Each structure stands twice: as structure tokens, then as C-alpha cells.
mmCIF file of C-alpha atoms in Angstrom:
data_model
loop_
_atom_site.group_PDB
_atom_site.id
_atom_site.type_symbol
_atom_site.label_atom_id
_atom_site.label_comp_id
_atom_site.label_asym_id
_atom_site.label_seq_id
_atom_site.Cartn_x
_atom_site.Cartn_y
_atom_site.Cartn_z
ATOM 1 C CA MET A 1116 85.905 80.590 81.639
ATOM 2 C CA VAL A 1117 86.739 76.897 81.205
ATOM 3 C CA SER A 1118 86.112 75.473 77.733
ATOM 4 C CA ALA A 1119 85.634 71.930 76.490
ATOM 5 C CA GLY A 1120 88.871 70.216 75.528
ATOM 6 C CA LEU A 1121 90.392 66.836 74.808
ATOM 7 C CA LEU A 1122 88.653 65.168 77.754
ATOM 8 C CA ASP A 1123 85.225 66.273 76.530
ATOM 9 C CA ALA A 1124 86.085 65.131 72.993
ATOM 10 C CA THR A 1125 87.012 61.742 74.462
ATOM 11 C CA VAL A 1126 83.696 61.459 76.304
ATOM 12 C CA GLN A 1127 81.766 62.490 73.189
ATOM 13 C CA GLY A 1128 83.784 59.936 71.223
ATOM 14 C CA LEU A 1129 82.657 57.218 73.623
ATOM 15 C CA ILE A 1130 79.024 58.255 73.107
ATOM 16 C CA THR A 1131 79.501 58.234 69.327
ATOM 17 C CA GLY A 1132 81.165 54.842 69.667
ATOM 18 C CA ALA A 1133 78.189 53.528 71.640
ATOM 19 C CA VAL A 1134 75.811 54.611 68.868
ATOM 20 C CA ILE A 1135 78.013 52.880 66.269
ATOM 21 C CA ALA A 1136 78.295 49.811 68.515
ATOM 22 C CA GLY A 1137 74.537 49.315 68.481
ATOM 23 C CA GLY A 1138 74.686 48.768 64.729
ATOM 24 C CA ALA A 1139 77.982 46.876 64.821
ATOM 25 C CA LEU A 1140 76.551 44.167 67.096
ATOM 26 C CA GLY A 1141 73.922 43.131 64.552
ATOM 27 C CA LEU A 1142 76.195 43.426 61.532
ATOM 28 C CA SER A 1143 78.865 41.341 63.263
ATOM 29 C CA LEU A 1144 76.308 38.614 63.953
ATOM 30 C CA ILE A 1145 75.207 38.404 60.305
ATOM 31 C CA TYR A 1146 78.746 38.654 58.986
ATOM 32 C CA ASP A 1147 79.962 35.860 61.269
ATOM 33 C CA ILE A 1148 77.071 33.375 61.075
ATOM 34 C CA ALA A 1149 75.167 34.125 57.854
ATOM 35 C CA GLU A 1150 78.411 35.097 56.087
ATOM 36 C CA VAL A 1151 76.725 38.018 54.351
ATOM 37 C CA PRO A 1152 78.229 41.533 54.409
ATOM 38 C CA ASN A 1153 74.751 42.998 54.755
ATOM 39 C CA PHE A 1154 74.695 46.427 53.103
ATOM 40 C CA ALA A 1155 71.015 46.758 53.985
ATOM 41 C CA HIS A 1156 71.908 46.928 57.676
ATOM 42 C CA GLY A 1157 72.321 50.699 57.603
ATOM 43 C CA ASP A 1158 68.892 51.226 56.094
ATOM 44 C CA MET A 1159 67.406 48.776 58.586
ATOM 45 C CA ILE A 1160 68.761 51.143 61.236
ATOM 46 C CA THR A 1161 66.721 53.906 59.603
ATOM 47 C CA VAL A 1162 63.594 51.752 59.359
ATOM 48 C CA GLY A 1163 63.871 50.780 63.023
ATOM 49 C CA ALA A 1164 64.075 54.427 64.046
ATOM 50 C CA TYR A 1165 60.941 55.255 62.046
ATOM 51 C CA LEU A 1166 59.054 52.226 63.395
ATOM 52 C CA ALA A 1167 59.450 53.669 66.894
ATOM 53 C CA LEU A 1168 58.318 57.044 65.544
ATOM 54 C CA VAL A 1169 55.029 55.450 64.421
ATOM 55 C CA PHE A 1170 54.116 54.911 68.079
ATOM 56 C CA ASN A 1171 55.852 57.890 69.677
ATOM 57 C CA ASN A 1172 54.972 60.698 67.249
ATOM 58 C CA PRO A 1173 52.453 59.419 64.664
ATOM 59 C CA ALA A 1174 51.403 62.960 63.743
ATOM 60 C CA ALA A 1175 54.783 63.407 62.027
ATOM 61 C CA ILE A 1176 53.958 60.682 59.483
ATOM 62 C CA PRO A 1177 51.612 62.015 56.771
ATOM 63 C CA PHE A 1178 49.514 58.925 55.967
ATOM 64 C CA LEU A 1179 48.844 57.804 59.544
ATOM 65 C CA PRO A 1180 45.469 58.569 61.135
ATOM 66 C CA ALA A 1181 45.541 60.773 64.207
ATOM 67 C CA PHE A 1182 45.873 58.625 67.311
ATOM 68 C CA GLY A 1183 47.584 59.041 70.624
ATOM 69 C CA SER A 1184 51.310 58.666 71.092
ATOM 70 C CA VAL A 1185 52.995 56.385 73.611
ATOM 71 C CA PRO A 1186 56.034 57.166 75.796
ATOM 72 C CA PHE A 1187 59.395 57.004 74.068
ATOM 73 C CA ALA A 1188 60.636 53.953 76.002
ATOM 74 C CA LEU A 1189 57.546 51.897 75.106
ATOM 75 C CA ALA A 1190 57.720 53.089 71.492
ATOM 76 C CA ALA A 1191 61.330 51.932 71.362
ATOM 77 C CA VAL A 1192 60.359 48.446 72.574
ATOM 78 C CA LEU A 1193 57.528 48.211 70.032
ATOM 79 C CA GLY A 1194 59.775 49.464 67.231
ATOM 80 C CA VAL A 1195 62.450 46.885 68.045
ATOM 81 C CA ALA A 1196 59.829 44.106 68.100
ATOM 82 C CA LEU A 1197 58.397 45.132 64.711
ATOM 83 C CA ALA A 1198 61.892 45.316 63.265
ATOM 84 C CA GLY A 1199 62.452 41.717 64.345
ATOM 85 C CA GLY A 1200 59.362 40.721 62.372
ATOM 86 C CA LEU A 1201 60.638 42.589 59.325
ATOM 87 C CA GLY A 1202 64.003 40.848 59.647
ATOM 88 C CA ALA A 1203 62.228 37.481 59.656
ATOM 89 C CA ALA A 1204 60.235 38.501 56.575
ATOM 90 C CA TYR A 1205 63.195 39.383 54.373
ATOM 91 C CA GLU A 1206 65.172 36.347 55.562
ATOM 92 C CA LEU A 1207 62.308 34.008 54.615
ATOM 93 C CA ALA A 1208 61.314 35.813 51.415
ATOM 94 C CA ILE A 1209 64.732 36.787 50.051
ATOM 95 C CA PHE A 1210 67.947 35.592 51.660
ATOM 96 C CA ARG A 1211 66.839 32.009 52.372
ATOM 97 C CA LYS A 1212 65.800 31.480 48.760
ATOM 98 C CA PHE A 1213 69.158 32.695 47.454
ATOM 99 C CA ARG A 1214 71.015 30.667 50.088
ATOM 100 C CA HIS A 1215 69.189 27.470 49.059
ATOM 101 C CA ARG A 1216 70.289 28.127 45.484
ATOM 102 C CA ASP A 1217 73.904 28.299 46.690
ATOM 103 C CA ALA A 1218 74.239 31.937 45.638
ATOM 104 C CA ASP A 1219 77.815 33.176 45.782
ATOM 105 C CA LEU A 1220 79.078 36.068 47.884
ATOM 106 C CA ILE A 1221 78.806 38.670 45.124
ATOM 107 C CA THR A 1222 75.177 37.727 44.507
ATOM 108 C CA MET A 1223 74.328 38.054 48.204
ATOM 109 C CA VAL A 1224 76.039 41.446 48.343
ATOM 110 C CA ILE A 1225 73.999 42.650 45.352
ATOM 111 C CA VAL A 1226 70.814 41.316 46.956
ATOM 112 C CA SER A 1227 71.584 43.200 50.173
ATOM 113 C CA LEU A 1228 72.263 46.382 48.190
ATOM 114 C CA GLY A 1229 68.919 45.969 46.432
ATOM 115 C CA LEU A 1230 67.153 45.513 49.759
ATOM 116 C CA ALA A 1231 68.909 48.628 51.069
ATOM 117 C CA LEU A 1232 67.560 50.694 48.169
ATOM 118 C CA VAL A 1233 64.049 49.315 48.701
ATOM 119 C CA LEU A 1234 64.074 50.141 52.421
ATOM 120 C CA ARG A 1235 65.513 53.632 51.950
ATOM 121 C CA ASN A 1236 63.112 54.593 49.185
ATOM 122 C CA ALA A 1237 60.170 53.144 51.105
ATOM 123 C CA VAL A 1238 60.977 55.532 53.963
ATOM 124 C CA LEU A 1239 61.319 58.438 51.526
ATOM 125 C CA PHE A 1240 58.004 57.583 49.845
ATOM 126 C CA LEU A 1241 56.015 57.073 53.033
ATOM 127 C CA VAL A 1242 57.488 59.779 55.266
ATOM 128 C CA GLY A 1243 59.365 62.229 53.042
ATOM 129 C CA SER A 1244 62.791 63.752 53.436
ATOM 130 C CA LYS A 1245 62.090 66.263 56.193
ATOM 131 C CA ASN A 1246 63.740 66.029 59.598
ATOM 132 C CA ILE A 1247 61.459 64.564 62.278
ATOM 133 C CA GLN A 1248 61.902 64.325 66.029
ATOM 134 C CA TYR A 1249 60.743 61.946 68.718
ATOM 135 C CA ARG A 1250 58.437 63.320 71.384
ATOM 136 C CA THR A 1251 60.625 63.139 74.468
ATOM 137 C CA GLN A 1252 61.240 65.213 77.541
ATOM 138 C CA SER A 1253 64.041 67.720 77.246
ATOM 139 C CA VAL A 1254 67.201 66.814 79.115
ATOM 140 C CA VAL A 1255 69.417 69.167 81.077
ATOM 141 C CA THR A 1256 73.143 68.910 80.438
ATOM 142 C CA THR A 1257 75.421 69.223 83.441
ATOM 143 C CA ASP A 1258 78.859 70.682 82.766
ATOM 144 C CA PHE A 1259 81.677 69.333 84.921
ATOM 145 C CA ASP A 1260 84.611 71.756 85.136
ATOM 146 C CA PHE A 1261 87.848 70.076 86.245
ATOM 147 C CA LEU A 1262 90.349 72.638 87.531
ATOM 148 C CA LEU A 1263 93.901 71.458 88.177
ATOM 149 C CA THR A 1264 95.366 73.639 90.933
ATOM 150 C CA ARG A 1265 98.523 73.446 93.018
ATOM 151 C CA GLY A 1266 96.572 71.805 95.831
ATOM 152 C CA GLY A 1267 94.721 69.217 93.767
ATOM 153 C CA VAL A 1268 91.663 69.006 91.523
ATOM 154 C CA THR A 1269 88.591 71.177 91.991
ATOM 155 C CA VAL A 1270 85.310 70.109 90.376
ATOM 156 C CA VAL A 1271 82.573 72.651 89.659
ATOM 157 C CA THR A 1272 79.214 71.567 88.200
ATOM 158 C CA THR A 1273 76.982 74.012 86.353
ATOM 159 C CA GLN A 1274 73.652 73.875 84.524
ATOM 160 C CA ARG A 1275 71.925 76.358 82.251
ATOM 161 C CA ARG A 1276 68.586 77.400 83.724
ATOM 162 C CA ALA A 1277 66.353 80.079 82.233
ATOM 163 C CA GLY A 1278 69.215 81.173 80.021
ATOM 164 C CA GLU A 1279 71.654 81.623 82.902
ATOM 165 C CA LEU A 1280 74.560 79.419 84.000
ATOM 166 C CA VAL A 1281 73.959 78.267 87.583
ATOM 167 C CA THR A 1282 76.571 76.575 89.785
ATOM 168 C CA THR A 1283 75.057 73.399 91.257
ATOM 169 C CA GLY A 1284 78.035 71.930 93.118
ATOM 170 C CA GLU A 1285 81.682 72.443 94.026
ATOM 171 C CA TRP A 1286 84.139 70.039 95.655
ATOM 172 C CA GLY A 1287 87.703 68.845 95.320
ATOM 173 C CA TYR A 1288 90.344 66.150 95.672
ATOM 174 C CA PRO A 1289 93.861 66.835 96.978
ATOM 175 C CA TRP A 1290 96.694 65.348 94.935
ATOM 176 C CA TRP A 1291 97.403 62.603 97.463
ATOM 177 C CA LEU A 1292 93.811 61.374 97.115
ATOM 178 C CA VAL A 1293 93.980 61.507 93.307
ATOM 179 C CA VAL A 1294 97.145 59.394 93.288
ATOM 180 C CA ALA A 1295 95.758 56.987 95.908
ATOM 181 C CA GLY A 1296 92.512 56.585 93.965
ATOM 182 C CA LEU A 1297 94.323 55.840 90.706
ATOM 183 C CA LEU A 1298 96.613 53.315 92.390
ATOM 184 C CA ALA A 1299 93.604 51.656 94.026
ATOM 185 C CA ALA A 1300 91.841 51.482 90.646
ATOM 186 C CA VAL A 1301 94.847 49.827 89.003
ATOM 187 C CA GLY A 1302 95.165 47.394 91.912
ATOM 188 C CA VAL A 1303 91.488 46.412 91.882
ATOM 189 C CA GLY A 1304 91.482 45.966 88.112
ATOM 190 C CA TYR A 1305 94.590 43.803 88.124
ATOM 191 C CA ALA A 1306 93.324 41.717 91.058
ATOM 192 C CA ILE A 1307 90.057 40.948 89.251
ATOM 193 C CA PHE A 1308 91.923 40.115 86.047
ATOM 194 C CA ALA A 1309 94.389 37.824 87.840
ATOM 195 C CA LEU A 1310 91.639 36.077 89.835
ATOM 196 C CA TYR A 1311 89.688 35.081 86.741
ATOM 197 C CA ARG A 1312 92.770 34.176 84.729
ATOM 198 C CA GLU A 1313 93.821 31.655 87.402
ATOM 199 C CA GLU A 1314 90.751 29.528 86.618
ATOM 200 C CA GLU A 1315 91.322 29.520 82.855
ATOM 201 C CA ASP A 1316 91.852 26.368 80.792
ATOM 202 C CA PHE A 1317 91.104 25.425 77.220
ATOM 203 C CA THR A 1318 87.441 24.648 78.075
ATOM 204 C CA THR A 1319 86.761 27.977 79.810
ATOM 205 C CA VAL A 1320 83.943 30.047 78.312
ATOM 206 C CA TYR A 1321 83.719 33.572 79.709
ATOM 207 C CA LEU A 1322 80.494 35.539 79.826
ATOM 208 C CA VAL A 1323 82.681 38.550 80.499
ATOM 209 C CA PRO A 1324 86.378 38.189 79.584
ATOM 210 C CA PRO A 1325 88.899 38.886 82.395
ATOM 211 C CA ARG A 1326 90.283 41.993 80.695
ATOM 212 C CA ILE A 1327 86.775 43.498 80.487
ATOM 213 C CA LEU A 1328 86.096 42.676 84.142
ATOM 214 C CA GLY A 1329 89.429 44.154 85.161
ATOM 215 C CA ALA A 1330 88.846 47.361 83.210
ATOM 216 C CA ALA A 1331 85.301 47.626 84.601
ATOM 217 C CA GLY A 1332 86.646 47.164 88.124
ATOM 218 C CA SER A 1333 89.169 49.971 87.618
ATOM 219 C CA VAL A 1334 86.551 52.354 86.220
ATOM 220 C CA ALA A 1335 84.089 51.472 88.997
ATOM 221 C CA THR A 1336 86.763 52.157 91.630
ATOM 222 C CA VAL A 1337 87.497 55.601 90.191
ATOM 223 C CA LEU A 1338 83.778 56.444 90.029
ATOM 224 C CA LEU A 1339 83.098 55.227 93.573
ATOM 225 C CA VAL A 1340 86.043 57.136 95.031
ATOM 226 C CA GLY A 1341 85.039 60.230 93.068
ATOM 227 C CA ALA A 1342 81.402 60.013 94.157
ATOM 228 C CA PHE A 1343 81.776 59.210 97.858
ATOM 229 C CA VAL A 1344 85.101 60.767 98.879
ATOM 230 C CA ARG A 1345 84.508 64.452 98.240
ATOM 231 C CA LEU A 1346 86.550 67.062 100.081
ATOM 232 C CA GLY A 1347 86.531 70.825 99.934
ATOM 233 C CA PRO A 1348 87.536 72.795 96.815
ATOM 234 C CA GLN A 1349 91.288 72.893 96.249
ATOM 235 C CA GLY A 1350 91.194 76.460 94.971
ATOM 236 C CA THR A 1351 90.080 78.024 91.693
ATOM 237 C CA ASP A 1352 93.399 79.554 90.640
ATOM 238 C CA TYR A 1353 93.933 76.703 88.232
ATOM 239 C CA VAL A 1354 96.904 75.845 86.061
ATOM 240 C CA LEU A 1355 94.833 73.779 83.636
ATOM 241 C CA GLY A 1356 91.079 73.447 83.243
ATOM 242 C CA THR A 1357 88.710 71.458 81.075
ATOM 243 C CA ARG A 1358 84.974 70.862 80.806
ATOM 244 C CA ILE A 1359 82.851 67.763 80.192
ATOM 245 C CA GLY A 1360 79.160 67.965 79.333
ATOM 246 C CA LEU A 1361 76.986 65.002 80.369
ATOM 247 C CA ASN A 1362 73.277 64.319 80.540
ATOM 248 C CA VAL A 1363 70.861 61.449 81.095
ATOM 249 C CA LYS A 1364 70.732 60.755 77.359
ATOM 250 C CA HIS A 1365 74.463 60.033 77.171
ATOM 251 C CA ILE A 1366 74.433 57.708 80.173
ATOM 252 C CA THR A 1367 71.332 55.864 78.946
ATOM 253 C CA ILE A 1368 72.834 55.225 75.503
ATOM 254 C CA LEU A 1369 76.004 53.795 77.041
ATOM 255 C CA ALA A 1370 74.024 51.624 79.467
ATOM 256 C CA VAL A 1371 71.686 50.259 76.774
ATOM 257 C CA VAL A 1372 74.543 49.332 74.443
ATOM 258 C CA VAL A 1373 76.521 47.636 77.231
ATOM 259 C CA ALA A 1374 73.385 45.698 78.243
ATOM 260 C CA ALA A 1375 72.736 44.633 74.624
ATOM 261 C CA MET A 1376 76.345 43.477 74.290
ATOM 262 C CA PHE A 1377 76.108 41.414 77.478
ATOM 263 C CA VAL A 1378 72.732 39.852 76.599
ATOM 264 C CA LEU A 1379 73.973 38.892 73.131
ATOM 265 C CA ASN A 1380 77.089 37.315 74.612
ATOM 266 C CA VAL A 1381 74.985 35.360 77.130
ATOM 267 C CA LEU A 1382 72.800 34.125 74.252
ATOM 268 C CA LEU A 1383 75.832 32.976 72.267
ATOM 269 C CA LYS A 1384 77.766 31.403 75.138
ATOM 270 C CA THR A 1385 75.196 29.795 77.481
ATOM 271 C CA THR A 1386 72.113 28.710 75.500
ATOM 272 C CA ASP A 1387 71.517 25.761 73.183
ATOM 273 C CA LEU A 1388 70.483 28.194 70.477
ATOM 274 C CA GLY A 1389 73.687 30.147 70.966
ATOM 275 C CA ARG A 1390 75.786 27.019 70.711
ATOM 276 C CA ALA A 1391 73.948 26.112 67.508
ATOM 277 C CA MET A 1392 74.670 29.598 66.158
ATOM 278 C CA ARG A 1393 78.369 29.266 66.941
ATOM 279 C CA ALA A 1394 78.494 25.795 65.392
ATOM 280 C CA THR A 1395 76.845 27.130 62.235
ATOM 281 C CA ALA A 1396 79.369 29.957 62.094
ATOM 282 C CA ASP A 1397 82.255 27.469 62.301
ATOM 283 C CA ASN A 1398 80.966 24.945 59.752
ATOM 284 C CA THR A 1399 77.368 24.885 58.522
ATOM 285 C CA ASP A 1400 77.565 21.437 56.903
ATOM 286 C CA LEU A 1401 79.087 19.826 59.986
ATOM 287 C CA ALA A 1402 76.528 21.544 62.222
ATOM 288 C CA GLU A 1403 73.675 20.112 60.134
ATOM 289 C CA VAL A 1404 75.208 16.632 60.375
ATOM 290 C CA ARG A 1405 75.157 17.040 64.171
ATOM 291 C CA GLY A 1406 71.426 17.846 64.049
ATOM 292 C CA VAL A 1407 71.483 21.649 63.988
ATOM 293 C CA ASP A 1408 68.607 23.193 62.019
ATOM 294 C CA ALA A 1409 70.634 25.703 59.990
ATOM 295 C CA ASP A 1410 67.549 27.423 58.571
ATOM 296 C CA ARG A 1411 66.199 28.032 62.070
ATOM 297 C CA VAL A 1412 69.562 29.398 63.178
ATOM 298 C CA GLN A 1413 69.724 31.719 60.170
ATOM 299 C CA LEU A 1414 66.201 32.965 60.881
ATOM 300 C CA VAL A 1415 67.104 33.791 64.481
ATOM 301 C CA VAL A 1416 70.292 35.541 63.345
ATOM 302 C CA TRP A 1417 68.433 37.824 60.939
ATOM 303 C CA VAL A 1418 65.711 38.563 63.506
ATOM 304 C CA VAL A 1419 68.207 39.437 66.254
ATOM 305 C CA ALA A 1420 70.313 41.510 63.846
ATOM 306 C CA ALA A 1421 67.240 43.460 62.700
ATOM 307 C CA MET A 1422 66.254 44.126 66.316
ATOM 308 C CA LEU A 1423 69.761 45.346 67.134
ATOM 309 C CA ALA A 1424 69.703 47.554 64.033
ATOM 310 C CA ALA A 1425 66.403 49.058 65.159
ATOM 311 C CA LEU A 1426 67.816 49.669 68.632
ATOM 312 C CA ALA A 1427 70.792 51.438 67.066
ATOM 313 C CA GLY A 1428 68.481 53.550 64.909
ATOM 314 C CA ILE A 1429 66.329 54.591 67.844
ATOM 315 C CA LEU A 1430 69.376 55.550 69.906
ATOM 316 C CA THR A 1431 70.812 57.449 66.934
ATOM 317 C CA GLY A 1432 67.600 59.395 66.367
ATOM 318 C CA TRP A 1433 67.362 60.226 70.058
ATOM 319 C CA PHE A 1434 71.026 61.201 70.296
ATOM 320 C CA ALA A 1435 70.984 63.360 67.148
ATOM 321 C CA THR A 1436 67.532 64.776 68.092
ATOM 322 C CA ASN A 1437 66.187 64.194 64.573
ATOM 323 C CA LEU A 1438 65.473 61.426 62.095
ATOM 324 C CA THR A 1439 66.328 61.515 58.379
ATOM 325 C CA PRO A 1440 65.972 58.839 55.672
ATOM 326 C CA ASN A 1441 69.767 58.711 55.225
ATOM 327 C CA MET A 1442 70.716 58.452 58.894
ATOM 328 C CA GLY A 1443 71.447 54.713 58.800
ATOM 329 C CA PHE A 1444 73.312 54.836 55.513
ATOM 330 C CA ALA A 1445 75.590 57.532 56.967
ATOM 331 C CA LEU A 1446 76.522 55.116 59.769
ATOM 332 C CA LEU A 1447 77.157 52.111 57.520
ATOM 333 C CA LEU A 1448 80.853 52.723 56.804
ATOM 334 C CA PRO A 1449 81.782 53.403 60.462
ATOM 335 C CA ILE A 1450 79.827 50.280 61.461
ATOM 336 C CA PHE A 1451 81.671 48.106 58.935
ATOM 337 C CA ALA A 1452 84.943 49.627 60.125
ATOM 338 C CA ALA A 1453 84.056 48.826 63.747
ATOM 339 C CA VAL A 1454 83.208 45.197 62.948
ATOM 340 C CA ILE A 1455 86.414 44.651 60.978
ATOM 341 C CA LEU A 1456 88.549 46.482 63.525
ATOM 342 C CA GLY A 1457 87.156 44.638 66.542
ATOM 343 C CA GLY A 1458 87.225 41.154 65.046
ATOM 344 C CA ILE A 1459 84.147 39.575 63.548
ATOM 345 C CA SER A 1460 83.446 36.732 65.972
ATOM 346 C CA SER A 1461 82.773 38.556 69.255
ATOM 347 C CA PRO A 1462 80.167 41.049 70.511
ATOM 348 C CA TYR A 1463 82.869 42.522 72.734
ATOM 349 C CA GLY A 1464 85.100 42.939 69.697
ATOM 350 C CA ALA A 1465 82.359 44.784 67.803
ATOM 351 C CA VAL A 1466 81.834 47.188 70.701
ATOM 352 C CA ALA A 1467 85.573 47.677 71.249
ATOM 353 C CA GLY A 1468 86.027 48.433 67.550
ATOM 354 C CA ALA A 1469 83.095 50.859 67.633
ATOM 355 C CA MET A 1470 84.575 52.697 70.609
ATOM 356 C CA ILE A 1471 87.901 53.111 68.811
ATOM 357 C CA ILE A 1472 86.130 54.369 65.685
ATOM 358 C CA GLY A 1473 84.016 56.810 67.712
ATOM 359 C CA LEU A 1474 87.044 58.088 69.619
ATOM 360 C CA SER A 1475 89.096 58.518 66.455
ATOM 361 C CA MET A 1476 86.269 60.483 64.825
ATOM 362 C CA ASP A 1477 85.596 62.929 67.671
ATOM 363 C CA VAL A 1478 89.106 63.208 69.097
ATOM 364 C CA GLY A 1479 90.491 63.519 65.560
ATOM 365 C CA VAL A 1480 88.181 66.444 64.839
ATOM 366 C CA TYR A 1481 89.309 68.115 68.079
ATOM 367 C CA LEU A 1482 93.017 67.621 67.395
ATOM 368 C CA ILE A 1483 92.770 68.648 63.728
ATOM 369 C CA PRO A 1484 90.723 71.876 63.574
ATOM 370 C CA GLY A 1485 88.490 72.167 60.528
ATOM 371 C CA SER A 1486 88.506 68.423 59.888
ATOM 372 C CA SER A 1487 84.850 67.707 60.727
ATOM 373 C CA THR A 1488 84.174 66.913 57.065
ATOM 374 C CA TYR A 1489 86.720 64.115 57.265
ATOM 375 C CA ARG A 1490 85.520 62.393 60.462
ATOM 376 C CA VAL A 1491 84.933 59.056 58.735
ATOM 377 C CA ALA A 1492 88.194 59.323 56.794
ATOM 378 C CA ILE A 1493 90.093 59.796 60.068
ATOM 379 C CA ALA A 1494 88.448 56.649 61.426
ATOM 380 C CA PHE A 1495 89.508 54.651 58.375
ATOM 381 C CA VAL A 1496 93.101 55.820 58.728
ATOM 382 C CA ILE A 1497 93.041 54.390 62.266
ATOM 383 C CA LEU A 1498 91.426 51.194 60.925
ATOM 384 C CA ILE A 1499 94.152 50.676 58.325
ATOM 385 C CA GLY A 1500 96.893 51.359 60.867
ATOM 386 C CA VAL A 1501 95.525 48.819 63.362
ATOM 387 C CA LEU A 1502 94.937 46.129 60.721
ATOM 388 C CA LEU A 1503 98.526 46.467 59.539
ATOM 389 C CA VAL A 1504 99.580 45.408 63.042
ATOM 390 C CA ARG A 1505 96.704 43.004 63.838
ATOM 391 C CA PRO A 1506 95.102 41.689 60.619
ATOM 392 C CA ASP A 1507 92.470 39.686 62.558
ATOM 393 C CA GLY A 1508 91.294 42.724 64.517
ATOM 394 C CA ILE A 1509 92.077 43.869 68.022
ATOM 395 C CA TRP A 1510 89.882 41.316 69.790
ATOM 396 C CA GLY A 1511 89.689 38.021 67.980
ATOM 397 C CA ASP A 1512 87.553 35.215 69.339
ATOM 398 C CA VAL A 1513 86.904 35.435 73.087
#
């Protein structure tokens, strides 16, 4: 029987990284523009998850009257919208007042810690400490067994139905096709990268940087070849085998985070508001001289960051299958690590840093048996190692 191995740990690391990336996007925005290392961001992740629960599973919240639930997707949208309103409230009531008094960094950190305690204890008081779940449809995980034989690679897909493992598909790729597909992927990726780099000058602003487009082109080529060029099984007498488990939940989380990253980058790079946000991040005083309403920019930043935090919380609760009052706080250190590792000034950097943190956590646990307790510590070892080589993070400003 084939068991999960390094490849599955890598895939799970990417999913973990996507969950972390949802929180890292909002924290990066606040850190870069508002210049506040917001320690309440983790607890805002928790609050956002519970706001969606209010609409999706109100019976799980003791003080709420009995009323009907709404589908999970709609509850997620409503929860994100409410979180944006909450972000506006604590910006106007708390952070703006301290900012107008020219509070120093330490004061703002203490204020954010105080807000974190208020949010966390509010959840504990109103909901309690028990684990709660969203009301969602169960998802079926498909296991992909990759068997490396002398003739090529055989793929066998299985699902567990009624307690039994059922084979749902079997196909293969001879070695010549594997090599040809990989070479084609490298060629397509490099061609896309080179095409976009040819048009670059000092005024070029990329919605998607050439290296991201190139990597996406390579991955898309591999997936297209794998999906549409399927030959017969290449045998089951394998030399090496591994298993990957995937379901709709995993793919949805990755897609939502990638979409959020792209939308945020479009906002920052193509809109007047985005340009005002970037100008404020560079020099607030100079931006105000040029007519930028810094208070309006700060309000938008806190609203967007709160909405992204809520999105991260909802994805986390769905991915982990339960909600707890400490779920956001547990993610705070990996999120900070992702933001610092990726480089503060770019959504792509935040996501890239989150992916590295997620991979180091899950792959590290696989490579070092019995190290699950030290998942976050492993990630911070990677963080320190990378920062010794690239102090500004792996991405920088793109």
C-alpha cells in the first residue's frame, strides 16, 4: 500500500501557507502603510471567523435567538463585510486618536495588544471556549497515488466510500512524456518571463510580476499536459510510490487566497486610492502636502486589513473543521514571520513568505519525526536563515 510522503507534506504545506497568507496580506498592509505592528490582527482573525458563524450556524452561539442559517459562502461574505465595519470602528475610536497625538511605536504596540485582549475575551465571554463547527457539506478527499515504474509514472486515484477504498481512475505517463512535459513547462515559463521583461523600464508597474507569470505558466503547462494527455498505466510494479490527498476545500482555499492577493495588488497599483496608499506608506507628510487625505487612507487600510483578517479566519475555521477562541492568536507568529520573510511592501511578498513558512512547518514535521510540537520553531529557524542572507526579505518592493 502506498503511503503519504514528502510530496504530500509539500502539498499540505502549500495549503497551510495559503491559510497563513490570508492573514499576512492584511498585516502587511497595516505594517507598511499605518506603520503599526498590529498584535490584534490574530484576534481579528478569530472574530471574523465567528462573525461568519453567526449567519451560518447561529444555534452554536448561546445568546442568539433561534433563526435560520444561511449557506457557508454567503455567511463568509457577510462575516467579511461586518469585519470591515469593525475595523473602521476601532480605527476611528482608538488608533486615529493615538495617531493624532503622535503616539510613538511602543504606545501603538501596547494599544494593539490591549485591543487583542479585548477581542479575545469578548469571544470567550459571548461564545465560550468550546469547539464549534460551520455547517457545511462534507467533502470527499481523493487520494492520488503516483507509482514510479520502469516504464514511466502510473497514477491511481482512490476515494473512501461507505468505509471502503474504491479505485476511481488509473492512467499513466511514459518517461519520454514526463521529460517532454517538464521541458515544455520550463520553456513556456521562461518565454513568458522573457516576454514581459523585454518591456520593462523604470516606469513599469506590474499587476503580476514576470517571475510570477513565468512560474504560473510552467505550473499551468504541467497541469494541462497531465490532465489532457493521459495514456495507459505504465505498470504497478513500482520502484517508488507516494500519495497526495486533495479535496475541494484545499483547492478553494488556494484559489481564494490567490484571488485576494491579485485584487489587493490591483487596488494598490491601478487605482487613485491605491496610489494614495502607496504615497502615504512612502512619506505621510509629503503625501498630505500633495493633497492626499491621510486619515481617509488610514481608514481604508484598517477596513481592508480587517476584511482580509476575517477571510483568513473563515478559511482557517473551515480548513481546521472547528473554531476556537485562540485560533487567530495561534497563527499570529507564523503570520508575522511570513510578512517579515516576504518583504513588507508587497502582497506577493506576503504570500511568498507565507508559502515558505507553511512548507517549512509541514515538510519539517515530515522530515523530523516527532517534531510536530515545534512546527512554529522550525519556521522561525528558516526565517532567521533567510534574513541572514536577504535582510529585506525574499521579495522586496515589486
